[in-house]
PDB file of C-alpha atoms and ligand atoms in Angstrom:
ATOM      1  CA  MET P   1     -16.421  10.045  11.181  1.00 94.00           C
ATOM      2  CA  ARG P   2     -12.971  10.263  10.255  1.00 97.00           C
ATOM      3  CA  PHE P   3     -10.986   8.494   7.968  1.00 98.00           C
ATOM      4  CA  VAL P   4      -7.212   7.939   9.250  1.00 98.00           C
ATOM      5  CA  LEU P   5      -4.436   6.668   7.273  1.00 98.00           C
ATOM      6  CA  ALA P   6      -1.817   5.121   8.956  1.00 98.00           C
ATOM      7  CA  SER P   7       0.882   5.428   6.244  1.00 98.00           C
ATOM      8  CA  ALA P   8       3.634   7.557   5.542  1.00 97.00           C
ATOM      9  CA  SER P   9       2.983   6.921   1.907  1.00 97.00           C
ATOM     10  CA  PRO P  10       2.664   9.614  -0.290  1.00 96.00           C
ATOM     11  CA  ALA P  11       0.938   7.200  -2.947  1.00 97.00           C
ATOM     12  CA  ARG P  12      -1.712   5.908  -0.539  1.00 98.00           C
ATOM     13  CA  LEU P  13      -2.443   9.641   0.758  1.00 98.00           C
ATOM     14  CA  SER P  14      -2.576  10.669  -3.241  1.00 98.00           C
ATOM     15  CA  VAL P  15      -4.825   7.735  -4.089  1.00 98.00           C
ATOM     16  CA  LEU P  16      -7.443   8.437  -1.545  1.00 98.00           C
ATOM     17  CA  ARG P  17      -7.540  12.114  -1.943  1.00 98.00           C
ATOM     18  CA  SER P  18      -8.292  11.879  -5.595  1.00 97.00           C
ATOM     19  CA  ALA P  19     -11.236   9.183  -4.803  1.00 97.00           C
ATOM     20  CA  GLY P  20     -13.059  11.990  -2.450  1.00 98.00           C
ATOM     21  CA  ILE P  21     -11.171  11.130   1.099  1.00 98.00           C
ATOM     22  CA  ASP P  22      -9.192  13.959   2.876  1.00 97.00           C
ATOM     23  CA  PRO P  23      -7.528  11.374   5.202  1.00 98.00           C
ATOM     24  CA  LEU P  24      -5.878  12.722   8.917  1.00 98.00           C
ATOM     25  CA  VAL P  25      -2.514  11.008   8.465  1.00 98.00           C
ATOM     26  CA  ARG P  26      -0.896   9.167  11.343  1.00 98.00           C
ATOM     27  CA  VAL P  27       2.347   7.704  10.684  1.00 97.00           C
ATOM     28  CA  SER P  28       2.723   4.207  12.604  1.00 97.00           C
ATOM     29  CA  GLY P  29       6.720   3.956  12.694  1.00 92.00           C
ATOM     30  CA  VAL P  30       6.343   0.201  13.091  1.00 96.00           C
ATOM     31  CA  ASP P  31       9.410  -2.064  13.084  1.00 97.00           C
ATOM     32  CA  GLU P  32       8.343  -4.006  10.302  1.00 95.00           C
ATOM     33  CA  ASP P  33      11.382  -6.131  10.659  1.00 95.00           C
ATOM     34  CA  ALA P  34      10.163  -7.090  14.222  1.00 97.00           C
ATOM     35  CA  VAL P  35       6.552  -7.722  13.009  1.00 97.00           C
ATOM     36  CA  THR P  36       7.733  -9.924  10.338  1.00 96.00           C
ATOM     37  CA  ALA P  37       9.925 -11.866  12.706  1.00 96.00           C
ATOM     38  CA  ALA P  38       7.207 -12.686  15.158  1.00 97.00           C
ATOM     39  CA  LEU P  39       5.184 -14.681  12.489  1.00 97.00           C
ATOM     40  CA  VAL P  40       5.756 -18.307  12.112  1.00 96.00           C
ATOM     41  CA  ASP P  41       6.606 -19.555   8.442  1.00 95.00           C
ATOM     42  CA  PRO P  42       4.452 -16.911   7.120  1.00 95.00           C
ATOM     43  CA  ALA P  43       2.688 -16.850   3.407  1.00 96.00           C
ATOM     44  CA  PRO P  44       3.540 -13.704   1.773  1.00 96.00           C
ATOM     45  CA  ALA P  45      -0.254 -12.709   1.947  1.00 97.00           C
ATOM     46  CA  GLU P  46       0.067 -13.503   5.736  1.00 97.00           C
ATOM     47  CA  VAL P  47       2.976 -11.000   5.840  1.00 97.00           C
ATOM     48  CA  VAL P  48       1.336  -8.083   4.253  1.00 98.00           C
ATOM     49  CA  THR P  49      -1.777  -8.439   6.166  1.00 98.00           C
ATOM     50  CA  ALA P  50       0.406  -8.764   9.424  1.00 98.00           C
ATOM     51  CA  LEU P  51       2.020  -5.616   9.142  1.00 98.00           C
ATOM     52  CA  ALA P  52      -0.963  -3.659   7.676  1.00 98.00           C
ATOM     53  CA  GLU P  53      -2.760  -4.717  11.294  1.00 98.00           C
ATOM     54  CA  ALA P  54       0.302  -3.679  13.024  1.00 98.00           C
ATOM     55  CA  LYS P  55       0.414  -0.201  11.308  1.00 98.00           C
ATOM     56  CA  ALA P  56      -3.214   0.134  11.848  1.00 98.00           C
ATOM     57  CA  ASP P  57      -3.239  -0.753  15.661  1.00 98.00           C
ATOM     58  CA  ALA P  58       0.029   1.302  16.205  1.00 98.00           C
ATOM     59  CA  VAL P  59      -1.792   4.462  16.115  1.00 98.00           C
ATOM     60  CA  VAL P  60      -5.311   3.685  17.363  1.00 98.00           C
ATOM     61  CA  GLY P  61      -4.391   5.459  20.781  1.00 97.00           C
ATOM     62  CA  ASP P  62      -3.204   8.527  19.664  1.00 97.00           C
ATOM     63  CA  VAL P  63      -6.280   8.559  17.186  1.00 98.00           C
ATOM     64  CA  ALA P  64      -8.791   7.930  20.057  1.00 97.00           C
ATOM     65  CA  ALA P  65      -7.695  10.832  21.813  1.00 96.00           C
ATOM     66  CA  VAL P  66      -8.440  13.255  18.746  1.00 97.00           C
ATOM     67  CA  GLU P  67     -10.749  11.307  16.743  1.00 97.00           C
ATOM     68  CA  PRO P  68     -12.903   9.183  18.975  1.00 97.00           C
ATOM     69  CA  ASP P  69     -15.276   8.339  15.848  1.00 98.00           C
ATOM     70  CA  ALA P  70     -13.044   7.101  13.505  1.00 98.00           C
ATOM     71  CA  VAL P  71     -11.992   4.242  10.687  1.00 98.00           C
ATOM     72  CA  ILE P  72      -8.350   3.637  10.829  1.00 98.00           C
ATOM     73  CA  VAL P  73      -6.899   1.916   7.733  1.00 98.00           C
ATOM     74  CA  GLY P  74      -3.372   0.592   7.483  1.00 98.00           C
ATOM     75  CA  CYS P  75      -1.623  -0.947   4.248  1.00 98.00           C
ATOM     76  CA  ASP P  76       1.745  -2.964   3.463  1.00 98.00           C
ATOM     77  CA  SER P  77       2.524  -3.670   0.012  1.00 98.00           C
ATOM     78  CA  MET P  78       5.212  -5.957  -1.149  1.00 98.00           C
ATOM     79  CA  LEU P  79       6.245  -7.627  -4.544  1.00 98.00           C
ATOM     80  CA  LEU P  80       6.078 -11.439  -4.766  1.00 97.00           C
ATOM     81  CA  THR P  81       8.378 -12.197  -7.625  1.00 96.00           C
ATOM     82  CA  GLY P  82       8.190 -14.613 -10.213  1.00 90.00           C
ATOM     83  CA  THR P  83      10.775 -16.896  -8.542  1.00 91.00           C
ATOM     84  CA  GLY P  84       8.541 -16.619  -5.316  1.00 92.00           C
ATOM     85  CA  GLU P  85      10.727 -14.073  -3.119  1.00 94.00           C
ATOM     86  CA  ILE P  86       8.998 -11.913  -1.323  1.00 95.00           C
ATOM     87  CA  VAL P  87      10.620  -8.126  -1.514  1.00 96.00           C
ATOM     88  CA  GLY P  88       9.869  -4.627  -0.325  1.00 96.00           C
ATOM     89  CA  LYS P  89      11.589  -1.391  -0.979  1.00 96.00           C
ATOM     90  CA  PRO P  90      15.077  -1.928  -2.667  1.00 98.00           C
ATOM     91  CA  GLY P  91      16.607   0.813  -0.576  1.00 97.00           C
ATOM     92  CA  THR P  92      19.644   1.458  -2.602  1.00 98.00           C
ATOM     93  CA  ALA P  93      20.632   1.995  -6.576  1.00 98.00           C
ATOM     94  CA  GLU P  94      22.554  -1.378  -6.594  1.00 98.00           C
ATOM     95  CA  ALA P  95      19.295  -3.496  -5.300  1.00 98.00           C
ATOM     96  CA  ALA P  96      16.851  -1.333  -7.357  1.00 98.00           C
ATOM     97  CA  ALA P  97      18.900  -2.285 -10.496  1.00 98.00           C
ATOM     98  CA  LYS P  98      19.354  -5.736  -9.535  1.00 97.00           C
ATOM     99  CA  ARG P  99      15.645  -5.987  -8.823  1.00 97.00           C
ATOM    100  CA  TRP P 100      15.077  -4.451 -12.372  1.00 97.00           C
ATOM    101  CA  ARG P 101      17.293  -7.463 -13.985  1.00 97.00           C
ATOM    102  CA  GLN P 102      15.418 -10.027 -12.449  1.00 95.00           C
ATOM    103  CA  ASN P 103      11.852  -8.631 -13.204  1.00 95.00           C
ATOM    104  CA  ALA P 104      12.551  -7.773 -16.790  1.00 96.00           C
ATOM    105  CA  GLY P 105      10.276  -9.545 -18.978  1.00 97.00           C
ATOM    106  CA  GLY P 106       8.557 -11.663 -16.261  1.00 97.00           C
ATOM    107  CA  THR P 107       5.521 -11.086 -13.904  1.00 97.00           C
ATOM    108  CA  GLY P 108       5.148 -10.595 -10.510  1.00 97.00           C
ATOM    109  CA  GLU P 109       2.451 -10.368  -7.765  1.00 98.00           C
ATOM    110  CA  LEU P 110       2.092  -6.777  -5.955  1.00 98.00           C
ATOM    111  CA  LEU P 111       0.482  -8.016  -2.614  1.00 98.00           C
ATOM    112  CA  THR P 112      -0.972  -5.129  -0.345  1.00 98.00           C
ATOM    113  CA  GLY P 113      -2.310  -5.922   2.879  1.00 98.00           C
ATOM    114  CA  HIS P 114      -5.290  -3.872   4.538  1.00 98.00           C
ATOM    115  CA  ALA P 115      -6.449  -3.687   7.532  1.00 98.00           C
ATOM    116  CA  VAL P 116      -9.159  -1.468   9.080  1.00 98.00           C
ATOM    117  CA  VAL P 117     -10.042  -0.583  12.760  1.00 98.00           C
ATOM    118  CA  ARG P 118     -13.235   0.943  13.830  1.00 98.00           C
ATOM    119  CA  LEU P 119     -13.230   3.710  16.681  1.00 98.00           C
ATOM    120  CA  ARG P 120     -16.459   4.636  18.495  1.00 98.00           C
ATOM    121  CA  ASP P 121     -16.352   6.916  21.681  1.00 97.00           C
ATOM    122  CA  GLY P 122     -12.736   5.959  21.293  1.00 97.00           C
ATOM    123  CA  GLU P 123     -13.157   2.365  21.877  1.00 98.00           C
ATOM    124  CA  VAL P 124     -12.341  -0.502  19.083  1.00 98.00           C
ATOM    125  CA  VAL P 125     -15.899  -1.727  18.234  1.00 98.00           C
ATOM    126  CA  ASP P 126     -14.909  -3.336  15.104  1.00 98.00           C
ATOM    127  CA  ARG P 127     -11.841  -4.367  12.807  1.00 98.00           C
ATOM    128  CA  THR P 128     -10.994  -6.544   9.839  1.00 98.00           C
ATOM    129  CA  SER P 129      -8.420  -7.221   7.270  1.00 98.00           C
ATOM    130  CA  ALA P 130      -7.527  -8.581   3.945  1.00 98.00           C
ATOM    131  CA  HIS P 131      -5.239  -8.657   0.970  1.00 98.00           C
ATOM    132  CA  LEU P 132      -5.056  -8.255  -2.596  1.00 97.00           C
ATOM    133  CA  GLY P 133      -2.670  -9.533  -5.284  1.00 97.00           C
ATOM    134  CA  THR P 134      -2.205  -7.793  -8.794  1.00 97.00           C
ATOM    135  CA  THR P 135      -0.326  -9.433 -11.211  1.00 98.00           C
ATOM    136  CA  VAL P 136       2.212  -7.097 -12.688  1.00 98.00           C
ATOM    137  CA  ARG P 137       3.747  -7.677 -16.136  1.00 98.00           C
ATOM    138  CA  PHE P 138       7.148  -6.269 -16.469  1.00 98.00           C
ATOM    139  CA  GLY P 139       8.648  -4.927 -19.404  1.00 98.00           C
ATOM    140  CA  GLU P 140      12.352  -5.401 -20.683  1.00 98.00           C
ATOM    141  CA  PRO P 141      14.445  -1.959 -20.127  1.00 98.00           C
ATOM    142  CA  THR P 142      17.855  -1.885 -21.662  1.00 98.00           C
ATOM    143  CA  ASP P 143      20.854  -1.603 -19.229  1.00 97.00           C
ATOM    144  CA  THR P 144      20.587   2.118 -20.343  1.00 98.00           C
ATOM    145  CA  GLU P 145      17.325   2.305 -19.218  1.00 98.00           C
ATOM    146  CA  ILE P 146      17.632   0.592 -15.976  1.00 98.00           C
ATOM    147  CA  ASP P 147      20.440   2.551 -15.293  1.00 98.00           C
ATOM    148  CA  ALA P 148      18.991   5.898 -15.741  1.00 98.00           C
ATOM    149  CA  TYR P 149      15.504   4.970 -13.976  1.00 98.00           C
ATOM    150  CA  VAL P 150      17.471   4.000 -10.705  1.00 98.00           C
ATOM    151  CA  ALA P 151      19.126   7.248 -11.092  1.00 98.00           C
ATOM    152  CA  THR P 152      15.974   9.105 -10.328  1.00 98.00           C
ATOM    153  CA  GLY P 153      15.929   7.724  -7.266  1.00 98.00           C
ATOM    154  CA  GLU P 154      12.468   6.472  -7.853  1.00 98.00           C
ATOM    155  CA  PRO P 155      12.425   2.629  -7.392  1.00 98.00           C
ATOM    156  CA  LEU P 156      14.558   2.701  -4.160  1.00 98.00           C
ATOM    157  CA  HIS P 157      11.558   3.715  -2.145  1.00 96.00           C
ATOM    158  CA  VAL P 158       8.780   1.859  -3.459  1.00 97.00           C
ATOM    159  CA  ALA P 159       7.561  -1.799  -3.453  1.00 96.00           C
ATOM    160  CA  GLY P 160       9.440  -4.032  -5.738  1.00 97.00           C
ATOM    161  CA  GLY P 161      11.435  -1.220  -7.170  1.00 98.00           C
ATOM    162  CA  PHE P 162       8.688   0.304  -9.612  1.00 97.00           C
ATOM    163  CA  THR P 163       5.911   2.735  -9.823  1.00 97.00           C
ATOM    164  CA  LEU P 164       2.673   2.156 -12.232  1.00 96.00           C
ATOM    165  CA  GLU P 165       2.353   6.105 -12.748  1.00 95.00           C
ATOM    166  CA  GLY P 166       5.806   7.347 -12.241  1.00 97.00           C
ATOM    167  CA  PHE P 167       9.111   7.140 -14.084  1.00 98.00           C
ATOM    168  CA  GLY P 168       8.409   3.034 -13.918  1.00 98.00           C
ATOM    169  CA  GLY P 169       5.417   3.559 -15.683  1.00 98.00           C
ATOM    170  CA  TRP P 170       7.696   3.222 -18.984  1.00 98.00           C
ATOM    171  CA  PHE P 171       8.651  -0.539 -18.016  1.00 98.00           C
ATOM    172  CA  VAL P 172       5.391  -2.114 -16.851  1.00 98.00           C
ATOM    173  CA  GLU P 173       3.488  -3.593 -20.009  1.00 98.00           C
ATOM    174  CA  GLY P 174       0.343  -3.972 -17.668  1.00 97.00           C
ATOM    175  CA  VAL P 175      -1.313  -5.210 -14.684  1.00 97.00           C
ATOM    176  CA  ASP P 176      -4.066  -7.811 -14.287  1.00 97.00           C
ATOM    177  CA  GLY P 177      -6.292  -6.742 -11.129  1.00 96.00           C
ATOM    178  CA  ASP P 178      -6.962  -3.733  -9.404  1.00 95.00           C
ATOM    179  CA  PRO P 179      -4.188  -0.871 -10.214  1.00 94.00           C
ATOM    180  CA  SER P 180      -4.801   0.848  -7.131  1.00 96.00           C
ATOM    181  CA  SER P 181      -3.590  -1.740  -4.963  1.00 96.00           C
ATOM    182  CA  VAL P 182      -0.190  -1.546  -6.637  1.00 96.00           C
ATOM    183  CA  LEU P 183      -0.305   2.511  -6.093  1.00 97.00           C
ATOM    184  CA  GLY P 184      -0.449   1.080  -2.475  1.00 97.00           C
ATOM    185  CA  ILE P 185      -4.223   0.978  -1.458  1.00 98.00           C
ATOM    186  CA  SER P 186      -7.045  -0.941  -3.135  1.00 98.00           C
ATOM    187  CA  LEU P 187     -10.165   1.290  -3.245  1.00 98.00           C
ATOM    188  CA  PRO P 188     -12.587  -1.385  -4.026  1.00 98.00           C
ATOM    189  CA  LEU P 189     -11.202  -3.580  -1.273  1.00 98.00           C
ATOM    190  CA  THR P 190     -11.191  -0.735   1.361  1.00 98.00           C
ATOM    191  CA  ARG P 191     -14.965  -0.159   0.298  1.00 98.00           C
ATOM    192  CA  LYS P 192     -15.554  -3.616   1.082  1.00 98.00           C
ATOM    193  CA  LEU P 193     -13.676  -3.705   4.212  1.00 98.00           C
ATOM    194  CA  LEU P 194     -15.113  -0.518   5.616  1.00 98.00           C
ATOM    195  CA  ALA P 195     -18.551  -1.782   4.625  1.00 98.00           C
ATOM    196  CA  ASP P 196     -17.755  -4.764   6.798  1.00 98.00           C
ATOM    197  CA  VAL P 197     -17.505  -2.705   9.659  1.00 98.00           C
ATOM    198  CA  GLY P 198     -20.349  -1.087   9.024  1.00 97.00           C
ATOM    199  CA  VAL P 199     -19.228   2.327   7.244  1.00 98.00           C
ATOM    200  CA  GLY P 200     -20.450   3.205   3.824  1.00 97.00           C
ATOM    201  CA  ILE P 201     -17.360   4.745   1.731  1.00 97.00           C
ATOM    202  CA  VAL P 202     -19.938   7.343   0.479  1.00 96.00           C
ATOM    203  CA  THR P 203     -20.195   9.175   4.080  1.00 96.00           C
ATOM    204  CA  LEU P 204     -16.644   9.883   4.207  1.00 97.00           C
ATOM    205  CA  TRP P 205     -16.196  11.479   0.884  1.00 97.00           C
ATOM    206  CA  ARG P 206     -15.648  15.254   0.658  1.00 94.00           C
ATOM    207  CA  THR P 207     -18.409  17.232   0.106  1.00 83.00           C
ATOM    208  CA  PRO P 208     -19.024  18.520  -3.520  1.00 75.00           C
ATOM    209  CA  ASN P 209     -18.309  22.786  -2.389  1.00 69.00           C
ATOM    210  CA  ALA P 210     -15.827  21.652   0.248  1.00 58.00           C
ATOM    211  CA  GLY P 211     -12.708  24.263   0.022  1.00 54.00           C
TER     212      GLY P 211
HETATM  213  N1  DGT N   1       3.619   5.937  -6.483  1.00 55.97           N
HETATM  214  C1  DGT N   1       3.650   4.724  -6.239  1.00 55.97           C
HETATM  215  N2  DGT N   1       4.325   3.973  -5.215  1.00 55.97           N
HETATM  216  C2  DGT N   1       4.224   2.602  -4.992  1.00 55.97           C
HETATM  217  C3  DGT N   1       3.822   1.858  -6.296  1.00 55.97           C
HETATM  218  N3  DGT N   1       4.098   0.676  -5.719  1.00 55.97           N
HETATM  219  C4  DGT N   1       4.464   0.346  -4.716  1.00 55.97           C
HETATM  220  N4  DGT N   1       4.424   2.035  -3.998  1.00 55.97           N
HETATM  221  C5  DGT N   1       4.698   2.417  -2.792  1.00 55.97           C
HETATM  222  C6  DGT N   1       3.438   2.537  -1.824  1.00 55.97           C
HETATM  223  C7  DGT N   1       4.448   2.548  -0.565  1.00 55.97           C
HETATM  224  O1  DGT N   1       4.588   4.010  -0.080  1.00 55.97           O
HETATM  225  C8  DGT N   1       5.512   1.428  -0.680  1.00 55.97           C
HETATM  226  C9  DGT N   1       5.496   0.339  -0.131  1.00 55.97           C
HETATM  227  O2  DGT N   1       5.875   0.565   1.179  1.00 55.97           O
HETATM  228  P1  DGT N   1       5.008   0.144   2.554  1.00 55.97           P
HETATM  229  O3  DGT N   1       3.881  -0.459   2.312  1.00 55.97           O
HETATM  230  O4  DGT N   1       5.972  -0.449   3.853  1.00 55.97           O
HETATM  231  O5  DGT N   1       4.472   1.400   2.813  1.00 55.97           O
HETATM  232  P2  DGT N   1       5.493   2.906   3.233  1.00 55.97           P
HETATM  233  O6  DGT N   1       6.723   2.557   3.962  1.00 55.97           O
HETATM  234  O7  DGT N   1       5.674   3.721   2.017  1.00 55.97           O
HETATM  235  O8  DGT N   1       4.707   3.681   4.376  1.00 55.97           O
HETATM  236  P3  DGT N   1       4.125   3.097   5.658  1.00 55.97           P
HETATM  237  O9  DGT N   1       5.167   1.921   6.087  1.00 55.97           O
HETATM  238  O10 DGT N   1       2.742   2.600   5.252  1.00 55.97           O
HETATM  239  O11 DGT N   1       4.032   3.895   6.531  1.00 55.97           O
HETATM  240  O12 DGT N   1       5.770   1.460  -2.040  1.00 55.97           O
HETATM  241  C10 DGT N   1       3.388   2.632  -7.099  1.00 55.97           C
HETATM  242  O13 DGT N   1       3.236   1.959  -8.279  1.00 55.97           O
HETATM  243  N5  DGT N   1       3.165   3.832  -7.535  1.00 55.97           N
END
């Protein structure tokens, strides 16, 4: 059975590879704004879960044609700020700097939606989804540090404008909860969701002597 990651995220791919999975990557190209706009007064967790489901569903046809027996995993991460705002990737240097000035010294909750779709003989036979929140405690970078961090370009393209394991790590005091979920995919939650559709994660691990 093949593990399919319906994501362009290098972080998600790295987390999975480090944990013994060599996914087939299929980028969904989902219009996240359109999916979100179709939701009626959604709670933040509903937004990330709906987006994860849309991403997984978007690649079912392509995957079924090449891997009729597969599990497809889609994810979406956003930051629920201390002021109750749900934000994605800053996209610009100005937005990233502003995000850090607002985050500094406070906490936020990094929400990651997860969706799993199981294919057998090219047909969807099961699906499940859930979200996970991880509390992030932000440090207090100086203006000089914020400017330098933004100048790396890193915060522009990640949810909430920070990373745990990259340049952002200097400015994150800690997390309460699953750190892999902050990187973009929760390993323990994905393990549970795979079990819910009858797939044991250890059956998907690369064999020890694989090249
Ligand atoms: N390396 C790293 N990336 C992070 C961290 N926190 C969030 N991210 C990344 C993971 C995702 O790539 C991105 C969140 O954006 P999305 O969930 O929309 O995924 P993305 O657009 O990257 O790809 P996708 O929509 O799944 O094809 O932020 C972190 O601590 N470290």
